[in-house]
Short mmCIF file of C-alpha atoms in Angstrom, two decimals:
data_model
loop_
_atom_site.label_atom_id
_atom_site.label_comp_id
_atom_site.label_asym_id
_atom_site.label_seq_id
_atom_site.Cartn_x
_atom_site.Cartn_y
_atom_site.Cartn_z
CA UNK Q 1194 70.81 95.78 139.30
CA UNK Q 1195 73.52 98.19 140.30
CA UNK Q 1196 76.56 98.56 137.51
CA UNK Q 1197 80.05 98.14 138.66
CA UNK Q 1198 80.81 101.86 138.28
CA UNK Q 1199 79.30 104.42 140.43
CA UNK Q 1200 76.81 106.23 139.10
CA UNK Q 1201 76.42 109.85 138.80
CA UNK Q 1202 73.47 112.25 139.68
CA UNK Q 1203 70.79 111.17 136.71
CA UNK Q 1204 69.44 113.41 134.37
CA UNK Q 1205 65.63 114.05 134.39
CA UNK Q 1206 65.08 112.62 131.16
CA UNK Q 1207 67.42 109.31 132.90
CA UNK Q 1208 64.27 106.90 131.91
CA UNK Q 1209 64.27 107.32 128.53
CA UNK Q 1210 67.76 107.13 128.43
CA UNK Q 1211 67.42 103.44 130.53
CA UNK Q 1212 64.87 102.66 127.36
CA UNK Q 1213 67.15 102.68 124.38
CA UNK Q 1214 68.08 99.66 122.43
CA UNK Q 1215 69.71 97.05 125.10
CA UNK Q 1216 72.87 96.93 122.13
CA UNK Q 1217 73.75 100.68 123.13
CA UNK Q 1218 73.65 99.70 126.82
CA UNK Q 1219 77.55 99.44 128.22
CA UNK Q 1220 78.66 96.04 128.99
CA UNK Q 1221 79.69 97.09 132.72
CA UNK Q 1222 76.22 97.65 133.06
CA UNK Q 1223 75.51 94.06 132.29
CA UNK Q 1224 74.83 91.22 134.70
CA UNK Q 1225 77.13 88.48 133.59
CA UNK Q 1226 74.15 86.34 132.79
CA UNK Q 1227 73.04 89.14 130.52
CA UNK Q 1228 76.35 89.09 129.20
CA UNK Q 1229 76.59 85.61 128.24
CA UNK Q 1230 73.00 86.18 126.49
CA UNK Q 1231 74.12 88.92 124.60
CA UNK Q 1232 77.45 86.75 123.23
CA UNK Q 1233 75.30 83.82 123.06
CA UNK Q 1234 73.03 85.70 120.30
CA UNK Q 1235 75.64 87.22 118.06
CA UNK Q 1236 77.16 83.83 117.09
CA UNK Q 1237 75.75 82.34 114.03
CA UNK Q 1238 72.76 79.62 114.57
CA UNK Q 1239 73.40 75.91 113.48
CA UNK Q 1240 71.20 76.66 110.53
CA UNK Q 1241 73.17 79.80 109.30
CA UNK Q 1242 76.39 78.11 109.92
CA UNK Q 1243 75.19 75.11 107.97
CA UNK Q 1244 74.29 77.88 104.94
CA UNK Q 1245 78.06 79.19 104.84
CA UNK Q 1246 79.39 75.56 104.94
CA UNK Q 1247 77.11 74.65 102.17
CA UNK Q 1248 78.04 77.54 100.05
CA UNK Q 1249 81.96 76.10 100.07
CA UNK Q 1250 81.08 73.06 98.05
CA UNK Q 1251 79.06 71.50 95.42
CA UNK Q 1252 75.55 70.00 96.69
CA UNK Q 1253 76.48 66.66 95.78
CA UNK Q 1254 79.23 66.28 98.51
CA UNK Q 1255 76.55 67.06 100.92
CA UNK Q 1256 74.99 63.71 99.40
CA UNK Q 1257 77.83 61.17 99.47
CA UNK Q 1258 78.32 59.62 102.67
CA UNK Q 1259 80.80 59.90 105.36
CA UNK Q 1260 82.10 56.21 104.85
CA UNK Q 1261 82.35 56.35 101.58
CA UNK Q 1262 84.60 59.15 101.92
CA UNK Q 1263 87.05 57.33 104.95
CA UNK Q 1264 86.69 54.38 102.56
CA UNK Q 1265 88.71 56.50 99.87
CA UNK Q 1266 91.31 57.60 102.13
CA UNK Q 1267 92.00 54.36 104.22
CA UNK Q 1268 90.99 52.04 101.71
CA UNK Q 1269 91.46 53.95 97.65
CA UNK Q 1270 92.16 50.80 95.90
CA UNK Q 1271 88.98 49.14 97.17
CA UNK Q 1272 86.81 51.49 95.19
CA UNK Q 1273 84.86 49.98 92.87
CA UNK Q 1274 84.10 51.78 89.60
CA UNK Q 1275 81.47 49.27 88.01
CA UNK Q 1276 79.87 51.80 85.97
CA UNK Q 1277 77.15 49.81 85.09
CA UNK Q 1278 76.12 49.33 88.25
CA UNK Q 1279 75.38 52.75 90.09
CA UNK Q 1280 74.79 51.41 93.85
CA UNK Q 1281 78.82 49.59 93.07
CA UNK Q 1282 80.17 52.63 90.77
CA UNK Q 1283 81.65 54.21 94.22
CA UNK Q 1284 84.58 56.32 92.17
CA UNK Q 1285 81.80 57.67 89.48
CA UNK Q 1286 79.99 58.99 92.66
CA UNK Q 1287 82.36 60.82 93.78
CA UNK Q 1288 83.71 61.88 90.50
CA UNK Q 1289 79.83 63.88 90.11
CA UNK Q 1290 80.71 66.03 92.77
CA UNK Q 1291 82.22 68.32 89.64
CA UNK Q 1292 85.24 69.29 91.60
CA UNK Q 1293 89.15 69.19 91.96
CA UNK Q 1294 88.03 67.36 95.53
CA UNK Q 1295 85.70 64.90 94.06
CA UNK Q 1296 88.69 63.93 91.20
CA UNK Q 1297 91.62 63.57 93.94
CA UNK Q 1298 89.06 60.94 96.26
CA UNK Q 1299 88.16 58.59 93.00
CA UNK Q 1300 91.53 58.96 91.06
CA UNK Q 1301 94.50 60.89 93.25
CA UNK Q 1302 97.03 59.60 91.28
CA UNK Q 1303 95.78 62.01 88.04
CA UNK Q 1304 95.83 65.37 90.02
CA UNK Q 1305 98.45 67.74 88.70
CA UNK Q 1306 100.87 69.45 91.14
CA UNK Q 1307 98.70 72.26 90.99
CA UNK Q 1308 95.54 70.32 91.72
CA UNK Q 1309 97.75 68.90 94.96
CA UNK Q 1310 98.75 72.34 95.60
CA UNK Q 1311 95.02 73.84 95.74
CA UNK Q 1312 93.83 71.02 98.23
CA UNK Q 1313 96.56 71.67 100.38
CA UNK Q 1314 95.82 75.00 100.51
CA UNK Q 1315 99.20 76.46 99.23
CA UNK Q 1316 99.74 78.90 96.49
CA UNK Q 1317 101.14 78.00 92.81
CA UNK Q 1318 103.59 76.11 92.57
CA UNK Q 1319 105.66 78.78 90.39
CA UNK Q 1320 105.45 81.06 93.04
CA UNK Q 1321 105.69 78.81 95.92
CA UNK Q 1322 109.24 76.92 94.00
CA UNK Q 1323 110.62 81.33 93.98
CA UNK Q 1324 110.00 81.73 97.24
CA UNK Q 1325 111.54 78.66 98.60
CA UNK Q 1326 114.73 79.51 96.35
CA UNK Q 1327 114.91 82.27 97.42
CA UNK Q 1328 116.08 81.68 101.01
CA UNK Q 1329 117.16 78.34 100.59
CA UNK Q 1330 118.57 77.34 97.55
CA UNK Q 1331 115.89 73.86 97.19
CA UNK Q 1332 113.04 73.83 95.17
CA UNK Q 1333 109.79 72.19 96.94
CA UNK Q 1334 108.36 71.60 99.75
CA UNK Q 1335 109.25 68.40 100.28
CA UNK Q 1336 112.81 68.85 99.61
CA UNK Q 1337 112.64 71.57 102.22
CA UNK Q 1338 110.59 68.95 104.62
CA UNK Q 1339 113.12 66.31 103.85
CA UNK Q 1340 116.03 68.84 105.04
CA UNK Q 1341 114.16 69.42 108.39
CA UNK Q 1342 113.74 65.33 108.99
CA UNK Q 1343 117.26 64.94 108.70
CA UNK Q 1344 118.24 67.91 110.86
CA UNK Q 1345 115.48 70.52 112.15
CA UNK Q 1346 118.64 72.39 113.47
CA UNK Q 1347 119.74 72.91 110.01
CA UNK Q 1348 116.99 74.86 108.71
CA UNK Q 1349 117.08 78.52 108.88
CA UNK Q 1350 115.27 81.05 110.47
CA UNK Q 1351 113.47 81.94 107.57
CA UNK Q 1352 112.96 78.15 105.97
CA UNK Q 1353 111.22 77.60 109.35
CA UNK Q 1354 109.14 80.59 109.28
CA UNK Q 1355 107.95 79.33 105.72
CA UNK Q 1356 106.73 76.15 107.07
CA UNK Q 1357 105.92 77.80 110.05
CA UNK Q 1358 103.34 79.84 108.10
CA UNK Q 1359 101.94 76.61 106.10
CA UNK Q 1360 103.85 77.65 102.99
CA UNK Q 1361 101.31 80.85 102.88
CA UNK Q 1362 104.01 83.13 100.68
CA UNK Q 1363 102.24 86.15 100.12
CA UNK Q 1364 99.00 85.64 102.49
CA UNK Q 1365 97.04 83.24 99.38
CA UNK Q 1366 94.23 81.97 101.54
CA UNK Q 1367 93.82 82.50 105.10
CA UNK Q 1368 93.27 80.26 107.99
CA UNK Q 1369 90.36 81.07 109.35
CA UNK Q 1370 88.51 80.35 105.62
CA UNK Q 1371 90.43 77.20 105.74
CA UNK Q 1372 88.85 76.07 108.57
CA UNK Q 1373 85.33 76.47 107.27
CA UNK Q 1374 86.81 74.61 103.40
CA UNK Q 1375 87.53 71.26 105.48
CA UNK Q 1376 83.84 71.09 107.05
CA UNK Q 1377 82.71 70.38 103.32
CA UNK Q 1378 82.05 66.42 103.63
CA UNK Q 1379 85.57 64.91 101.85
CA UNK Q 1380 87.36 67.74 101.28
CA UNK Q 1381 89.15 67.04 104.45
CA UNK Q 1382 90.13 63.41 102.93
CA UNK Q 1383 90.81 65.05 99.45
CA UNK Q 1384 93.37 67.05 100.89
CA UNK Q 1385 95.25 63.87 102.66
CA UNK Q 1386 95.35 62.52 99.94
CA UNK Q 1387 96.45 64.92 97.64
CA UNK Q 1388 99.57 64.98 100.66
CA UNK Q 1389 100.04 61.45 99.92
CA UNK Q 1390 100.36 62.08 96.22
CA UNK Q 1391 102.87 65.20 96.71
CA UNK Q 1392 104.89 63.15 99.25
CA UNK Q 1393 104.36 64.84 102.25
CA UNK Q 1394 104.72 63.53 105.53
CA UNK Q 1395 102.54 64.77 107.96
CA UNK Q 1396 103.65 64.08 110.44
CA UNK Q 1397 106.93 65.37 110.10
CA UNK Q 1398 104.96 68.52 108.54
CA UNK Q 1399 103.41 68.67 111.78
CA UNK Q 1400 106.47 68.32 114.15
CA UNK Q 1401 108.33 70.73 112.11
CA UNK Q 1402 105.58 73.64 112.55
CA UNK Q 1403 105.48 72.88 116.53
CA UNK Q 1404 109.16 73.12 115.98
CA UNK Q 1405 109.16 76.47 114.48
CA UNK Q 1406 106.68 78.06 117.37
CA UNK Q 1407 107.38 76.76 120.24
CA UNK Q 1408 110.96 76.00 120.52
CA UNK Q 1409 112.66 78.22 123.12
CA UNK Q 1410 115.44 78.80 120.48
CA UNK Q 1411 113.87 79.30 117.52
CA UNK Q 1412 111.77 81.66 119.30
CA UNK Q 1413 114.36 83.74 120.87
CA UNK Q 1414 116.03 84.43 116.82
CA UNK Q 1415 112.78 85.15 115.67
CA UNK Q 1416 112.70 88.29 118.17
CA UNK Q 1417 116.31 88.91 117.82
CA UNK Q 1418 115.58 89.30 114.15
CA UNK Q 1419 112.67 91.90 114.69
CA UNK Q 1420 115.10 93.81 117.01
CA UNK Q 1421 117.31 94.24 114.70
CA UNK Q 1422 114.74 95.27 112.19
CA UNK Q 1423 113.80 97.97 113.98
CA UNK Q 1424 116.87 99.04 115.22
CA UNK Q 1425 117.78 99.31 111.21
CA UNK Q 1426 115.02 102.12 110.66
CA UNK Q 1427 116.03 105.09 110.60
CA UNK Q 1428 115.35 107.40 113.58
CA UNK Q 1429 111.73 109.42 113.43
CA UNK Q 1430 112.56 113.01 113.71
CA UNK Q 1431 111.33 114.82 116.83
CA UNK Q 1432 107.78 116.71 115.69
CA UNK Q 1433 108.77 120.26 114.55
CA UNK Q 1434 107.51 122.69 116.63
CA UNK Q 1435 105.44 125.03 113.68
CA UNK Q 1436 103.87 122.86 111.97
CA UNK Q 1437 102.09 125.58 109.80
CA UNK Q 1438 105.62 126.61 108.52
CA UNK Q 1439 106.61 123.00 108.27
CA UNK Q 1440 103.62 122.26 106.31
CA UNK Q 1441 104.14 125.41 104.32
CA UNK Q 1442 107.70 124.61 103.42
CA UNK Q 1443 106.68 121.44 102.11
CA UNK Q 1444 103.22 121.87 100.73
CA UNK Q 1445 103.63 121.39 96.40
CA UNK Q 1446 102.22 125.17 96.29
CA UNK Q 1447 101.57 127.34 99.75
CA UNK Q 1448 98.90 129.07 98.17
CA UNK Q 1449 97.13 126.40 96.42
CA UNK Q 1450 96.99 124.34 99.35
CA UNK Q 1451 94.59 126.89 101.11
CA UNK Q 1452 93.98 125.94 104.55
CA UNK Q 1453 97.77 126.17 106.03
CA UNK Q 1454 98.56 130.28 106.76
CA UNK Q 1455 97.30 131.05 110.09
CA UNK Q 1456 94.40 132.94 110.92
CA UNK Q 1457 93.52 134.55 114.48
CA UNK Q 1458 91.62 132.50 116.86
CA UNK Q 1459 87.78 133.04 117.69
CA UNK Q 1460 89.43 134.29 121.56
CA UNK Q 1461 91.60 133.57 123.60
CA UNK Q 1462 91.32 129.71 123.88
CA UNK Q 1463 89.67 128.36 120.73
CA UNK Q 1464 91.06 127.89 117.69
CA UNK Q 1465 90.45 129.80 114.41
CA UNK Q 1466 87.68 129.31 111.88
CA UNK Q 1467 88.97 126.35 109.34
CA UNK Q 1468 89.55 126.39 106.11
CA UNK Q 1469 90.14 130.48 105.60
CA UNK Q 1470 89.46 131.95 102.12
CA UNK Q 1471 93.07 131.88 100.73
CA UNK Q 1472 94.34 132.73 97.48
CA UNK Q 1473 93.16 129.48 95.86
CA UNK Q 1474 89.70 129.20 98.04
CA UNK Q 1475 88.97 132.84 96.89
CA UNK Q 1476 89.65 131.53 93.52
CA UNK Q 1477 87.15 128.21 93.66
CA UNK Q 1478 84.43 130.78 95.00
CA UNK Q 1479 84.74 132.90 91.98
CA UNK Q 1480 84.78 130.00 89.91
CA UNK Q 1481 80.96 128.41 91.81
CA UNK Q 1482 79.94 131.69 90.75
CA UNK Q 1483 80.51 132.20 87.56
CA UNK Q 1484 79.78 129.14 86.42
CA UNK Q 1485 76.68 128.42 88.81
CA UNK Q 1486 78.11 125.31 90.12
CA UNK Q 1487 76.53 123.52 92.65
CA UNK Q 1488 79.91 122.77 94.12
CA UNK Q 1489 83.30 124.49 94.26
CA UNK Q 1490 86.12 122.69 92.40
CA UNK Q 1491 88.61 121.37 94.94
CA UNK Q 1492 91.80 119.31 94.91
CA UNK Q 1493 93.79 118.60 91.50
CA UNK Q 1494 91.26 119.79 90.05
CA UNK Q 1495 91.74 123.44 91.22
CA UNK Q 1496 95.14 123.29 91.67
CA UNK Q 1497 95.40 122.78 87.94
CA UNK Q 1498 93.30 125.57 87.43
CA UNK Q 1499 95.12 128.12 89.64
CA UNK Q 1500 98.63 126.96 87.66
CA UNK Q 1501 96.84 128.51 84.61
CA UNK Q 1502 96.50 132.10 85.94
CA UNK Q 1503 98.79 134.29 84.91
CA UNK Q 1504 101.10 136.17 87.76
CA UNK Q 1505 99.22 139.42 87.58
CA UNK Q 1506 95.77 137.14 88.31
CA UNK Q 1507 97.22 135.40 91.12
CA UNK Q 1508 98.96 138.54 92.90
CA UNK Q 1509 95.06 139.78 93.14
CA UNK Q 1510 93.77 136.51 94.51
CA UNK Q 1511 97.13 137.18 97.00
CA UNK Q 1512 96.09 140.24 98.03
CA UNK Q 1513 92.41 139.47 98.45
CA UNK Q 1514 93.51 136.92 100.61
CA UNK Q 1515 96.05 138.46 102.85
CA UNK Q 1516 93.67 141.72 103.32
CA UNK Q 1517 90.98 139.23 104.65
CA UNK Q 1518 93.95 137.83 106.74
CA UNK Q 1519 94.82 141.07 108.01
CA UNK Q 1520 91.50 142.47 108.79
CA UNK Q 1521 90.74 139.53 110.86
CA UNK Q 1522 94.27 140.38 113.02
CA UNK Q 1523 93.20 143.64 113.30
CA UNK Q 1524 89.30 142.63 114.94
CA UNK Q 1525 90.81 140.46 116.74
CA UNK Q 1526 93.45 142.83 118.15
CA UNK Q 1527 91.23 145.62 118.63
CA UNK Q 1528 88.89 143.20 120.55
CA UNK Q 1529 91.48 141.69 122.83
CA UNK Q 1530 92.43 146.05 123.57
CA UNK Q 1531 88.69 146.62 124.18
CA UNK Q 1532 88.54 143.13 126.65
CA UNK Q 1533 91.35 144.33 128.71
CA UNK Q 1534 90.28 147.77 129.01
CA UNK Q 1535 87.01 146.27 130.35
CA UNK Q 1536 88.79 144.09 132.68
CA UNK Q 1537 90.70 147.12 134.53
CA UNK Q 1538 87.94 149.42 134.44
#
């Protein structure tokens, strides 16, 4: 098979380098049947994507069947609840399923507002009711819903956002682990109904979110709104062009922050060795030594440490440090002297 990019002159040792593990191979290098394949076996099986689905609900909803649960949606009052007779008792069945689910498809009409709230996958209603306030002066979802019936026009850029974004205030649940929740037999018809129950049309719910993506409009506010945003930041400042003495100036304490002052590079082209033995770093070697640690102390803890010297100890770390400093100037001078001398001779 040849890949799509040109290949260069191979190594010797180019076979074993063909032999690693097909995952390190590049995908350019892949035949698109090989590709496919290779997606193909990533994606969960049937049988672990059954296992995740099952792992959302109780058991028993897995045991109830599907008609039984369209049969509480379309047809609620027709439940019977003969508890004497368990092939009849159709609400006590779904009542054992031991969940908020199982209670809003036998008896919707006892959820709470919370309880609705939960299996329509919005957050509390405390903090839901604050946030709707907040930009619009109404309390609840439907009241906000009811606003967009009468005039979708009248609703706000941020209102529409809100419904936009499923009511989703701060992020509560995402959408991607709603879409696995709903594959649970009947939660799906749990959470219609709990709709129902709250008063929320759906399909005004519905026509109101297209609303809020699609519209040319709507759409064209939204980005105003971001320009503006970020026309409202204040300007980044151009990078400054030391950034040792930047970072110096700024640092909490220049010579408990260690690996700032310059040092001379290795030559002429790379850079310096990191982390030089400053005042501080000479200080956290002393410190592994005296007290046979296995490490040095770093970070708050040896800035607190250096604080705690008195001036005359840290003037000798000071000058420990800055004759190390200088003696590494002065091999590096004297070798750039002795590199051009041997260059012109």
């Amino acid at each position: 098979m040849v890949s799509r990019t040109a290949k260069r002159d191979q190594p010797p040792n180019a076979d074993v380098n063909q032999s690693c593990n097909e995952a390190t191979r590049d995908w350019e290098d892949m035949t698109e049947a090989e590709l496919v394949e290779a997606i193909r076996r990533k994606r969960p099986t049937e049988a672990q994507h059954a296992a995740r689905i099952r792992a959302l609900g109780p058991e028993k909803a897995f045991e109830i069947s599907q008609e039984l649960y369209n049969k509480a949606v379309e047809h609620n009052d027709d439940l019977t609840e003969d508890e004497t007779d368990p092939l009849h008792a159709q609400r006590a069945l779904l009542m054992s399923r031991g969940d908020v689910a199982g209670k809003a498809l036998a008896h919707p009409e006892t959820l709470t507002q919370a309880e609705r709230y939960d299996l329509m996958w919005w957050p509390e209603p405390s903090k839901l009711h604050a946030a709707i306030r907040e930009i619009s002066g109404l309390n609840t979802p439907v009241e906000l819903l009811a606003k967009g019936r009468a005039s979708r026009e009248s609703l706000s850029l941020e209102e529409l956002d809100l419904i936009a974004q499923q009511f989703q205030v701060d992020q509560w649940r995402s959408a991607s682990s709603r879409i696995y929740w709903v594959q649970v037999p009947g939660n799906a018809q749990a959470s219609v109904l709990a709709a129902i129950q709250e008063g929320v049309d759906d399909a005004v719910y519905f026509e109101l979110q297209r609303y809020a993506w699609q519209d040319e409009e709507v759409k064209a506010k939204r980005a105003a709104k971001q320009l503006q945003s970020l026309q409202s930041r204040p300007l980044q400042r151009p990078p400054p062009k030391d950034w040792n003495q930047w970072l110096t100036g700024r640092s909490r304490d220049t010579l408990a922050h260690g690996y700032i002052r310059c040092w001379p590079p290795l030559d002429r082209n790379a850079p310096g060795p990191h982390r030089p033995p400053t005042p501080a770093h000479l200080l956290s070697m002393d410190i592994q030594q005296r007290e046979c640690l296995e490490y040095a102390p770093i970070g708050g803890d040896l800035f607190s440490q250096w604080d705690e010297l008195a001036p005359e100890q840290k003037a000798h770390y000071e000058t420990r440090s800055e004759a190390l400093r200088q003696a590494a100037w002065d091999k590096w001078d004297e070798k750039q002297r002795n590199d051009a001398q041997t260059e012109y001779q």
